[in-house]
Coordinates of C-alpha atoms in Angstrom, one line a residue:
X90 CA -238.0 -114.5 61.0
X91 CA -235.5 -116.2 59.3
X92 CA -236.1 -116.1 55.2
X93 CA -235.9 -119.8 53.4
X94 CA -233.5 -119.9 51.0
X95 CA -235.2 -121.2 47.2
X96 CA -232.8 -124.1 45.8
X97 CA -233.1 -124.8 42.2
X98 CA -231.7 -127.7 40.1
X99 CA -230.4 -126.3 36.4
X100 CA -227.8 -127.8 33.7
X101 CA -224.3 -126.2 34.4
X102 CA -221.8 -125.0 32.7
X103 CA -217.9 -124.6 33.9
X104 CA -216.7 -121.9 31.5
X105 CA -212.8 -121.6 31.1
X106 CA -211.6 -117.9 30.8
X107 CA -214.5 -116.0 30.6
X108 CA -217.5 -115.0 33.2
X109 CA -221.5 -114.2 32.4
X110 CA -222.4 -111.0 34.6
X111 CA -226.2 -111.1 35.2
X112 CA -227.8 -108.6 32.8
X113 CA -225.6 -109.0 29.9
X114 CA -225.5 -111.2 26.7
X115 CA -222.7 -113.2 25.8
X116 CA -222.0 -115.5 22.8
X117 CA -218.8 -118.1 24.1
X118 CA -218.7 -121.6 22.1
X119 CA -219.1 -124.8 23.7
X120 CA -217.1 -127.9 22.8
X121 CA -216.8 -130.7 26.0
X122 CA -219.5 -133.7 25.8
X123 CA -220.7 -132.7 29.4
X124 CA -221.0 -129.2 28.3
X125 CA -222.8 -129.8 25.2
X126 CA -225.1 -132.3 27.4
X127 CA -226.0 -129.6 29.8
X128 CA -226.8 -127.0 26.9
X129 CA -229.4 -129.7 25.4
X130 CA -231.2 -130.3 28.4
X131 CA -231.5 -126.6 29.6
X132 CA -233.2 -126.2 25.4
X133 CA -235.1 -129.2 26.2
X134 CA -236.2 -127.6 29.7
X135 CA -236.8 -123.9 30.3
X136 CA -233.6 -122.4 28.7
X137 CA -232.0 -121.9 31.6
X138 CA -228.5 -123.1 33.0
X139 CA -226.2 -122.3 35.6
X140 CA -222.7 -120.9 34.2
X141 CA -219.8 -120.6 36.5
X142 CA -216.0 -119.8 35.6
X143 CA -213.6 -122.1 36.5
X144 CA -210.5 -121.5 38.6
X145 CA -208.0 -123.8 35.7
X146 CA -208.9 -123.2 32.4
X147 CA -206.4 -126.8 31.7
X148 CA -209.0 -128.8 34.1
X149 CA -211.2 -130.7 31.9
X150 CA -213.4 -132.6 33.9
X151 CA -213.9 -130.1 36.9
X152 CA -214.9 -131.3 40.4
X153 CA -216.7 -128.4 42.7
X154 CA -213.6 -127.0 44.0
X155 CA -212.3 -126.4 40.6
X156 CA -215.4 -124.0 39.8
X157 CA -215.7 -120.3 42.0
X158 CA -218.7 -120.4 44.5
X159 CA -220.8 -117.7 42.6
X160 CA -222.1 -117.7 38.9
X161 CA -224.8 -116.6 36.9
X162 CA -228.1 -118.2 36.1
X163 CA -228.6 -117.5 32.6
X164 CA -231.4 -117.8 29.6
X165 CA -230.0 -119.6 26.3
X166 CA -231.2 -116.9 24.2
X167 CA -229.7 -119.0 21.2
X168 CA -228.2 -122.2 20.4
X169 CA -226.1 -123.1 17.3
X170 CA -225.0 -126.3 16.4
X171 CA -220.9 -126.3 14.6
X172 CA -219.5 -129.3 12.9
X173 CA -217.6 -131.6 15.3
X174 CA -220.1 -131.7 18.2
X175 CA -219.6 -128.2 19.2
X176 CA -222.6 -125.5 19.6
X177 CA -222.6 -121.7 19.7
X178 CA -224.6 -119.8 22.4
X179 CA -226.0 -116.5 23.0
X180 CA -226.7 -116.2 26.8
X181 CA -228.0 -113.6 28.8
X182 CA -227.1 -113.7 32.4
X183 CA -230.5 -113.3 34.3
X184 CA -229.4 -113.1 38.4
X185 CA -226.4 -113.9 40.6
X186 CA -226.4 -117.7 42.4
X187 CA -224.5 -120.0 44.6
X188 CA -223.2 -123.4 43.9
X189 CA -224.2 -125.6 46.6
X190 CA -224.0 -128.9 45.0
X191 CA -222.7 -129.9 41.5
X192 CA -223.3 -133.8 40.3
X193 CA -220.7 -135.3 37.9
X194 CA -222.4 -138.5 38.1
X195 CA -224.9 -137.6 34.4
X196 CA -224.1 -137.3 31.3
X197 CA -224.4 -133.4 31.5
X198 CA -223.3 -131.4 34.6
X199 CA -226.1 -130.4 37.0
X200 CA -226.2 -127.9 39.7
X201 CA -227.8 -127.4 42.7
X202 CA -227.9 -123.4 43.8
X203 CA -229.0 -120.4 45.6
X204 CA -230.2 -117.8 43.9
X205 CA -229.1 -114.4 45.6
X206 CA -231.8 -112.1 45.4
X207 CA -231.0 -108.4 43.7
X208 CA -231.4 -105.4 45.7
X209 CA -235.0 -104.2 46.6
X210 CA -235.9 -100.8 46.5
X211 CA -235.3 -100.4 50.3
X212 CA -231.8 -101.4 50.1
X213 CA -230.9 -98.6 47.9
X214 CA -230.3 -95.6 50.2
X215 CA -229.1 -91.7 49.7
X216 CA -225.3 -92.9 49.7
X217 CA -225.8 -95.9 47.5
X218 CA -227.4 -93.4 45.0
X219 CA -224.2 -90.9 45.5
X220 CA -222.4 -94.3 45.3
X221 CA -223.8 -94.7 41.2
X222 CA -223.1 -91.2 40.1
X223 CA -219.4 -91.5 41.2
X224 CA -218.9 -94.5 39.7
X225 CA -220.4 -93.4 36.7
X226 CA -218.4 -90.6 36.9
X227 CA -215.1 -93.1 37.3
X228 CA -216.4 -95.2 34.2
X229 CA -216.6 -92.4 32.1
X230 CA -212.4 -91.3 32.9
X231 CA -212.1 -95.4 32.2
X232 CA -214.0 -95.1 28.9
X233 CA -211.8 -91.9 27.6
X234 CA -208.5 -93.1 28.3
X235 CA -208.8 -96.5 27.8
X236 CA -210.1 -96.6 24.7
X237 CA -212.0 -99.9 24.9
X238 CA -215.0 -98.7 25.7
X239 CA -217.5 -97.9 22.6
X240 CA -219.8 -94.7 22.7
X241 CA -222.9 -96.9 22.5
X242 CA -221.8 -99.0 25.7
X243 CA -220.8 -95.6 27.5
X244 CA -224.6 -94.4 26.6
X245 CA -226.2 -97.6 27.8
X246 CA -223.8 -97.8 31.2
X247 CA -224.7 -94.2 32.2
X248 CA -228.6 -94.7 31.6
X249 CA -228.5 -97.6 34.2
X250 CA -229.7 -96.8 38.1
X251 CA -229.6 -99.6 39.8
X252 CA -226.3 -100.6 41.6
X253 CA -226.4 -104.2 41.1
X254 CA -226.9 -103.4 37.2
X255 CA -224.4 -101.2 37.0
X256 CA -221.7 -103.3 39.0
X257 CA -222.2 -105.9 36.5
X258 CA -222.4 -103.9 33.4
X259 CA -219.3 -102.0 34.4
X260 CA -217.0 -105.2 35.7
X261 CA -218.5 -107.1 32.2
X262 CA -216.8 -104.9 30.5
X263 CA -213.9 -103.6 32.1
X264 CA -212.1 -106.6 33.5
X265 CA -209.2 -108.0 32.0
X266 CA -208.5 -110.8 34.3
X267 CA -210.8 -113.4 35.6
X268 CA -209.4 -113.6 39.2
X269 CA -210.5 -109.9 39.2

């Protein structure tokens, strides 16, 4: 039996340099009219909002193939207003989606996506689990000779279990680039 796919409509926003992983917080500023228009109506609605990286950071006005297929649905957790029209938010990426549809056509960017489900306990078997520890084990090397990684964040990383939390934790936090 095929599964139906649950489609949701949320504000989005394209963000320029910088990606939301799903279960972490991240403050970012927000400055284009759209932009601020889609962080308004997510406050007015149910604080959420669909934030996806684009490919340009110089693209202003992004069209759908300016934006990667996958982003993050995400809870405003808090939203500042700056002088000059510009807000500062705290977000915390909630679970992975697909864009399927954006619409330029409002004042504030809207999205229609896919939410991809996380990992049920069924999914996670013997090798997955192996699949944690060694990573861990990898993130830990990464933390002592790279030196960007705090003790605190090395604590928190290691006490995760699940894979899809710790895939996004880790790459949150140790990815330079965004193509990466």
């Amino acid at each position: 039996m095929k599964q139906i796919t649950e489609t949701l409509q949320l504000p989005m926003l394209p963000l320029r340099g910088m990606i939301v992983f799903p279960h972490t917080v991240l403050h970012f500023d927000v400055g284009r009219g759209k932009s601020v228009a889609s962080m308004e109506k997510a406050m007015q609605e149910d604080q959420k909002v669909f934030i996806v990286t684009q490919h340009d950071i110089e693209v202003e006005d992004p069209g759908q193939e300016d934006l990667y297929q996958v982003g993050t649905i995400a809870r405003l957790r808090q939203v500042l207003h700056l002088p000059g029209n510009n807000l500062r938010v705290l977000a915390e990426g909630e679970s992975r989606a697909k864009l399927l549809r954006m619409d330029q056509d409002q004042e504030a960017w809207m999205a229609e996506v896919a939410p991809i489900p996380p990992l049920t306990p069924d999914m996670i078997t013997p090798e997955l689990t192996a699949l944690v520890r060694i990573t861990l084990d990898y993130f830990e090397k990464y933390a002592e000779v790279s030196g960007r990684v705090s003790g605190e964040l090395l604590r928190s990383v290691k006490a995760v279990t699940r894979p899809d939390e710790l895939a996004d934790m880790i790459a949150a936090n140790a990815l330079n680039q965004t193509e990466d």
